[in-house]
Amino acid sequence: MRTLISILIANVLALSSINVMADSSPTNNDSQKIAELQRQLDAITDELEDMSSRVDKTERHTALDRINITGDFRTKVHSLHYQNVTWNPAMNVDFSDFGNKAMSGAFGLPTDENSPLGQMMAANPNLAQAFQSGQLQGVLPYVLAPKTIQDIDNDLFYTTRLRLDIKAKVWSNVSFSGRLSMYKNWGDSTGTQVFDSWRSFTMDGTNSGNTSGDWLRVERAYFDWRNIGGSQTYLSIGRRPSTYGPPSHYRENEKRGGTPSGHLVNFNFDGATLGYNLGEITGIEGQVVRFCYGQGFESQWGNGEMFGDIVTKDTHLGGFNIDAINDGNHFLQLTIFGAKDVNDGFKGTMAFPTQLAGIFAPTMYQDMQKFDNFNFVTRVQPSGVIGDMYLGGVGYAFESDEDFKVFGSLGWTRAEPNGNSGLFGGMLSDGVFEAELNNNGTEIIMVPKYAQDPSVKDGYGIYVGIQIPAPLGKFGLEYNYGSEYWTPFTQAQDDPIGSKLATRGHVGEAYYIFDINPRMFIKLAGLYYDYEYTGSGTPVGAPQKIDDVIAGTAFSMLPVVDTAYDINASLTVNF
């Protein structure tokens, strides 16, 4: 548009020059003519500039019409209460192996106070006495710190969540979708938490569900290519919509947020989906079959691969997700998928707890005591592959035309360990440690060697709920239970105490939603957790009975919670 204006002005100036030059008898009127031409030129210029401004706005509006931005804003206050929080750390040590090495002189003489064995015995007199009396044989727990039990109350815990949904129509059968999210607790944008539970370890798959700071993250970014070649086939590639799937979206008071069952999967990952609208053939409304593939962990890039000592593998996910019925009133979904080469953790950052430094890094711990309010932030990565996992489930939901909703979901998980173990254990098994000398031969260290129980382990979970119309809104009740080995991928669920659907034990929830207007609501809710086994939300380490840990007959490297409850209120605005 600006080029057009320039051309028009140049033409006006050229015509003016020609008219002046054509007049062979210039008079005093020439100055008046030139002044008049200048006035006309200024008027034309102003008019063209106004036209340019209006055309530019139209062009920008047309371009921006291709992108639709919506979102939601939620502020929430929790009152969190934990009962019988118990820390009773220990490791399983092969004392038969330790005795054989000690007797062979591999660790030096026990009477030599300067030898690694002598130093260890002097620092652990009870261990020395038990060892000398022959009581240490076989694999036994080696207690690392005295047991502690306490109740913890966090009376006020505020959070803010902002999500921006981006949609764009690329072509008649191609579209792009994305979601940027910010989730933070008030007064903290460090993005790193002290590692006191698996919930506090933020990684690629859980960034959207853990408070991480005042910045936007790409939670979703993918394209959909529909009706490929005129068929009912579609392809989607990118960061997947794999959070808040059915039936977990009811408690969020929003439409279906993710493709897979929310009972089994609430976890961000990158991958692809190849789907087919089977309903066009069977005549069953909403029937869709999908094959999903993704990668949950990259083992080499960024892990120091150039040093050539990588022992982990890429974790690949694959399986089928089928909407058998989806007619607006009835919804039936079937899910089955597997995760191959699961490692004993993920890449991430955490603040190293002082308590674990006192156990595993005594030299560093001496300096940390001088700064008892400091925790160093470290990048962590897994130490090895611990096995494969499989998940499956069936879920059904009914929604009446009067907004009455009821649902039920049954989930199954299977762990197939390979016998490997890291610091916190193998797949649903504790590790067994053996004594070795450090690199310079001055200290005895305990190294995880193998998983204590490499057998296949099956778990199951149940999830049911009801939501009914009520004065000014709706009322809901939910209950879920997870067995000893229940291990779904729901760690991105943003429940502060921990993903309720990953709980090995019982969780009950009641909520009331007040609809202020069609795009704004207040939610009052309460959740009660009754844990039966440790390790909810992680495949690493053997689940221990909570009662046994409290009694001191079982151990856990991280603190465990007996019961807990979360009373919360939130205000959500959709825009």
mmCIF file of C-alpha atoms in Angstrom, residues 128-284:
data_model
loop_
_atom_site.group_PDB
_atom_site.id
_atom_site.type_symbol
_atom_site.label_atom_id
_atom_site.label_comp_id
_atom_site.label_asym_id
_atom_site.label_seq_id
_atom_site.Cartn_x
_atom_site.Cartn_y
_atom_site.Cartn_z
ATOM 1 C CA ALA A 128 31.274 -53.398 63.816
ATOM 2 C CA GLN A 129 29.918 -55.314 66.799
ATOM 3 C CA ALA A 130 27.293 -57.132 64.696
ATOM 4 C CA PHE A 131 29.860 -57.940 62.042
ATOM 5 C CA GLN A 132 32.389 -59.315 64.516
ATOM 6 C CA SER A 133 29.726 -61.485 66.220
ATOM 7 C CA GLY A 134 28.717 -63.031 62.891
ATOM 8 C CA GLN A 135 25.188 -61.614 62.911
ATOM 9 C CA LEU A 136 25.464 -60.040 59.470
ATOM 10 C CA GLN A 137 24.712 -62.700 56.883
ATOM 11 C CA GLY A 138 22.719 -62.540 53.680
ATOM 12 C CA VAL A 139 20.782 -59.502 52.446
ATOM 13 C CA LEU A 140 19.689 -57.298 55.357
ATOM 14 C CA PRO A 141 18.487 -53.683 55.753
ATOM 15 C CA TYR A 142 21.245 -51.250 56.669
ATOM 16 C CA VAL A 143 19.559 -48.378 58.517
ATOM 17 C CA LEU A 144 20.792 -44.987 57.342
ATOM 18 C CA ALA A 145 19.146 -42.572 59.799
ATOM 19 C CA PRO A 146 16.895 -42.691 62.870
ATOM 20 C CA LYS A 147 13.183 -42.968 62.173
ATOM 21 C CA THR A 148 11.147 -39.756 62.455
ATOM 22 C CA ILE A 149 7.327 -39.331 62.533
ATOM 23 C CA GLN A 150 5.450 -36.044 62.402
ATOM 24 C CA ASP A 151 2.265 -34.331 61.232
ATOM 25 C CA ILE A 152 2.658 -31.477 58.762
ATOM 26 C CA ASP A 153 0.165 -28.661 58.133
ATOM 27 C CA ASN A 154 0.353 -26.163 55.299
ATOM 28 C CA ASP A 155 -2.663 -24.040 56.172
ATOM 29 C CA LEU A 156 -2.552 -21.785 53.125
ATOM 30 C CA PHE A 157 -1.056 -22.723 49.780
ATOM 31 C CA TYR A 158 -1.977 -20.450 46.852
ATOM 32 C CA THR A 159 -1.490 -21.224 43.165
ATOM 33 C CA THR A 160 -2.159 -19.497 39.863
ATOM 34 C CA ARG A 161 -2.580 -21.275 36.546
ATOM 35 C CA LEU A 162 -2.789 -19.594 33.148
ATOM 36 C CA ARG A 163 -3.380 -21.574 29.944
ATOM 37 C CA LEU A 164 -3.476 -20.100 26.440
ATOM 38 C CA ASP A 165 -5.021 -22.269 23.719
ATOM 39 C CA ILE A 166 -3.932 -21.545 20.161
ATOM 40 C CA LYS A 167 -5.753 -22.856 17.102
ATOM 41 C CA ALA A 168 -5.138 -22.119 13.450
ATOM 42 C CA LYS A 169 -6.745 -23.380 10.266
ATOM 43 C CA VAL A 170 -3.902 -24.179 7.906
ATOM 44 C CA TRP A 171 -5.960 -25.647 5.065
ATOM 45 C CA SER A 172 -9.387 -27.151 4.541
ATOM 46 C CA ASN A 173 -8.293 -30.429 6.175
ATOM 47 C CA VAL A 174 -5.206 -29.311 8.129
ATOM 48 C CA SER A 175 -5.202 -27.468 11.465
ATOM 49 C CA PHE A 176 -2.749 -26.601 14.208
ATOM 50 C CA SER A 177 -3.411 -26.674 17.957
ATOM 51 C CA GLY A 178 -1.222 -25.605 20.840
ATOM 52 C CA ARG A 179 -1.393 -24.746 24.500
ATOM 53 C CA LEU A 180 0.952 -22.586 26.543
ATOM 54 C CA SER A 181 0.688 -22.939 30.293
ATOM 55 C CA MET A 182 1.993 -21.203 33.385
ATOM 56 C CA TYR A 183 1.522 -22.825 36.795
ATOM 57 C CA LYS A 184 3.071 -21.338 39.893
ATOM 58 C CA ASN A 185 2.564 -21.073 43.620
ATOM 59 C CA TRP A 186 2.446 -17.601 45.072
ATOM 60 C CA GLY A 187 5.781 -16.147 46.082
ATOM 61 C CA ASP A 188 7.960 -18.652 44.215
ATOM 62 C CA SER A 189 9.276 -18.806 40.665
ATOM 63 C CA THR A 190 12.466 -20.761 41.244
ATOM 64 C CA GLY A 191 11.139 -23.661 39.181
ATOM 65 C CA THR A 192 12.973 -26.162 41.384
ATOM 66 C CA GLN A 193 11.770 -27.956 44.497
ATOM 67 C CA VAL A 194 13.687 -29.768 47.221
ATOM 68 C CA PHE A 195 13.520 -33.480 46.443
ATOM 69 C CA ASP A 196 11.372 -34.820 49.281
ATOM 70 C CA SER A 197 9.001 -36.952 47.183
ATOM 71 C CA TRP A 198 8.585 -38.116 43.597
ATOM 72 C CA ARG A 199 5.931 -35.420 43.182
ATOM 73 C CA SER A 200 8.556 -32.720 43.780
ATOM 74 C CA PHE A 201 10.710 -33.907 40.881
ATOM 75 C CA THR A 202 9.675 -31.860 37.837
ATOM 76 C CA MET A 203 10.442 -33.422 34.472
ATOM 77 C CA ASP A 204 9.430 -33.132 30.825
ATOM 78 C CA GLY A 205 6.215 -35.108 31.262
ATOM 79 C CA THR A 206 4.978 -33.304 34.377
ATOM 80 C CA ASN A 207 5.938 -29.652 33.812
ATOM 81 C CA SER A 208 2.320 -28.643 33.238
ATOM 82 C CA GLY A 209 1.141 -30.177 36.513
ATOM 83 C CA ASN A 210 3.894 -29.097 38.901
ATOM 84 C CA THR A 211 4.315 -25.505 40.028
ATOM 85 C CA SER A 212 7.357 -24.363 38.115
ATOM 86 C CA GLY A 213 7.431 -20.569 37.899
ATOM 87 C CA ASP A 214 6.055 -17.505 36.172
ATOM 88 C CA TRP A 215 6.876 -18.517 32.617
ATOM 89 C CA LEU A 216 4.856 -20.107 29.844
ATOM 90 C CA ARG A 217 5.704 -23.644 28.774
ATOM 91 C CA VAL A 218 4.626 -25.398 25.587
ATOM 92 C CA GLU A 219 2.266 -27.991 27.006
ATOM 93 C CA ARG A 220 0.836 -28.949 23.610
ATOM 94 C CA ALA A 221 1.795 -28.280 19.983
ATOM 95 C CA TYR A 222 0.568 -30.510 17.169
ATOM 96 C CA PHE A 223 -1.127 -30.514 13.770
ATOM 97 C CA ASP A 224 -4.106 -32.570 12.574
ATOM 98 C CA TRP A 225 -4.274 -33.765 8.969
ATOM 99 C CA ARG A 226 -7.787 -35.099 8.393
ATOM 100 C CA ASN A 227 -9.463 -37.018 5.545
ATOM 101 C CA ILE A 228 -6.145 -37.976 4.025
ATOM 102 C CA GLY A 229 -6.655 -38.837 0.352
ATOM 103 C CA GLY A 230 -10.399 -38.463 0.803
ATOM 104 C CA SER A 231 -10.506 -41.278 3.352
ATOM 105 C CA GLN A 232 -11.519 -41.317 7.023
ATOM 106 C CA THR A 233 -7.838 -41.522 8.059
ATOM 107 C CA TYR A 234 -6.141 -38.737 9.987
ATOM 108 C CA LEU A 235 -2.598 -38.092 11.186
ATOM 109 C CA SER A 236 -1.443 -35.926 14.074
ATOM 110 C CA ILE A 237 2.182 -35.233 15.083
ATOM 111 C CA GLY A 238 3.656 -33.116 17.866
ATOM 112 C CA ARG A 239 3.463 -32.624 21.610
ATOM 113 C CA ARG A 240 0.356 -34.620 22.344
ATOM 114 C CA PRO A 241 -2.969 -33.688 24.001
ATOM 115 C CA SER A 242 -2.419 -36.387 26.628
ATOM 116 C CA THR A 243 -3.597 -34.678 29.823
ATOM 117 C CA TYR A 244 -7.053 -34.422 31.452
ATOM 118 C CA GLY A 245 -8.615 -37.169 29.373
ATOM 119 C CA PRO A 246 -11.941 -38.816 30.252
ATOM 120 C CA PRO A 247 -13.317 -39.180 32.856
ATOM 121 C CA SER A 248 -10.926 -36.894 34.810
ATOM 122 C CA HIS A 249 -12.219 -33.834 32.960
ATOM 123 C CA TYR A 250 -15.480 -33.819 34.901
ATOM 124 C CA ARG A 251 -13.799 -32.692 38.130
ATOM 125 C CA GLU A 252 -12.071 -29.943 36.121
ATOM 126 C CA ASN A 253 -15.471 -28.683 34.886
ATOM 127 C CA GLU A 254 -14.301 -28.658 31.302
ATOM 128 C CA LYS A 255 -14.740 -30.596 28.104
ATOM 129 C CA ARG A 256 -12.629 -33.617 27.305
ATOM 130 C CA GLY A 257 -9.086 -32.330 27.495
ATOM 131 C CA GLY A 258 -7.029 -35.258 26.268
ATOM 132 C CA THR A 259 -7.307 -38.282 24.009
ATOM 133 C CA PRO A 260 -6.262 -41.190 26.295
ATOM 134 C CA SER A 261 -8.016 -42.313 29.460
ATOM 135 C CA GLY A 262 -7.269 -39.855 32.265
ATOM 136 C CA HIS A 263 -7.373 -42.808 34.672
ATOM 137 C CA LEU A 264 -4.285 -44.261 32.987
ATOM 138 C CA VAL A 265 -2.494 -41.299 31.396
ATOM 139 C CA ASN A 266 -2.064 -37.691 32.479
ATOM 140 C CA PHE A 267 1.458 -37.147 31.218
ATOM 141 C CA ASN A 268 2.947 -34.912 28.518
ATOM 142 C CA PHE A 269 4.884 -36.619 25.755
ATOM 143 C CA ASP A 270 5.922 -36.064 22.152
ATOM 144 C CA GLY A 271 4.727 -38.402 19.423
ATOM 145 C CA ALA A 272 2.178 -39.145 16.713
ATOM 146 C CA THR A 273 -1.318 -40.540 16.306
ATOM 147 C CA LEU A 274 -2.707 -42.338 13.262
ATOM 148 C CA GLY A 275 -6.480 -42.613 13.506
ATOM 149 C CA TYR A 276 -9.481 -43.802 11.547
ATOM 150 C CA ASN A 277 -13.111 -42.726 11.932
ATOM 151 C CA LEU A 278 -14.493 -46.239 12.070
ATOM 152 C CA GLY A 279 -18.027 -45.007 12.690
ATOM 153 C CA GLU A 280 -18.393 -44.187 8.986
ATOM 154 C CA ILE A 281 -18.166 -47.932 8.314
ATOM 155 C CA THR A 282 -19.892 -49.432 11.361
ATOM 156 C CA GLY A 283 -22.573 -46.769 11.691
ATOM 157 C CA ILE A 284 -21.750 -46.303 15.390
#
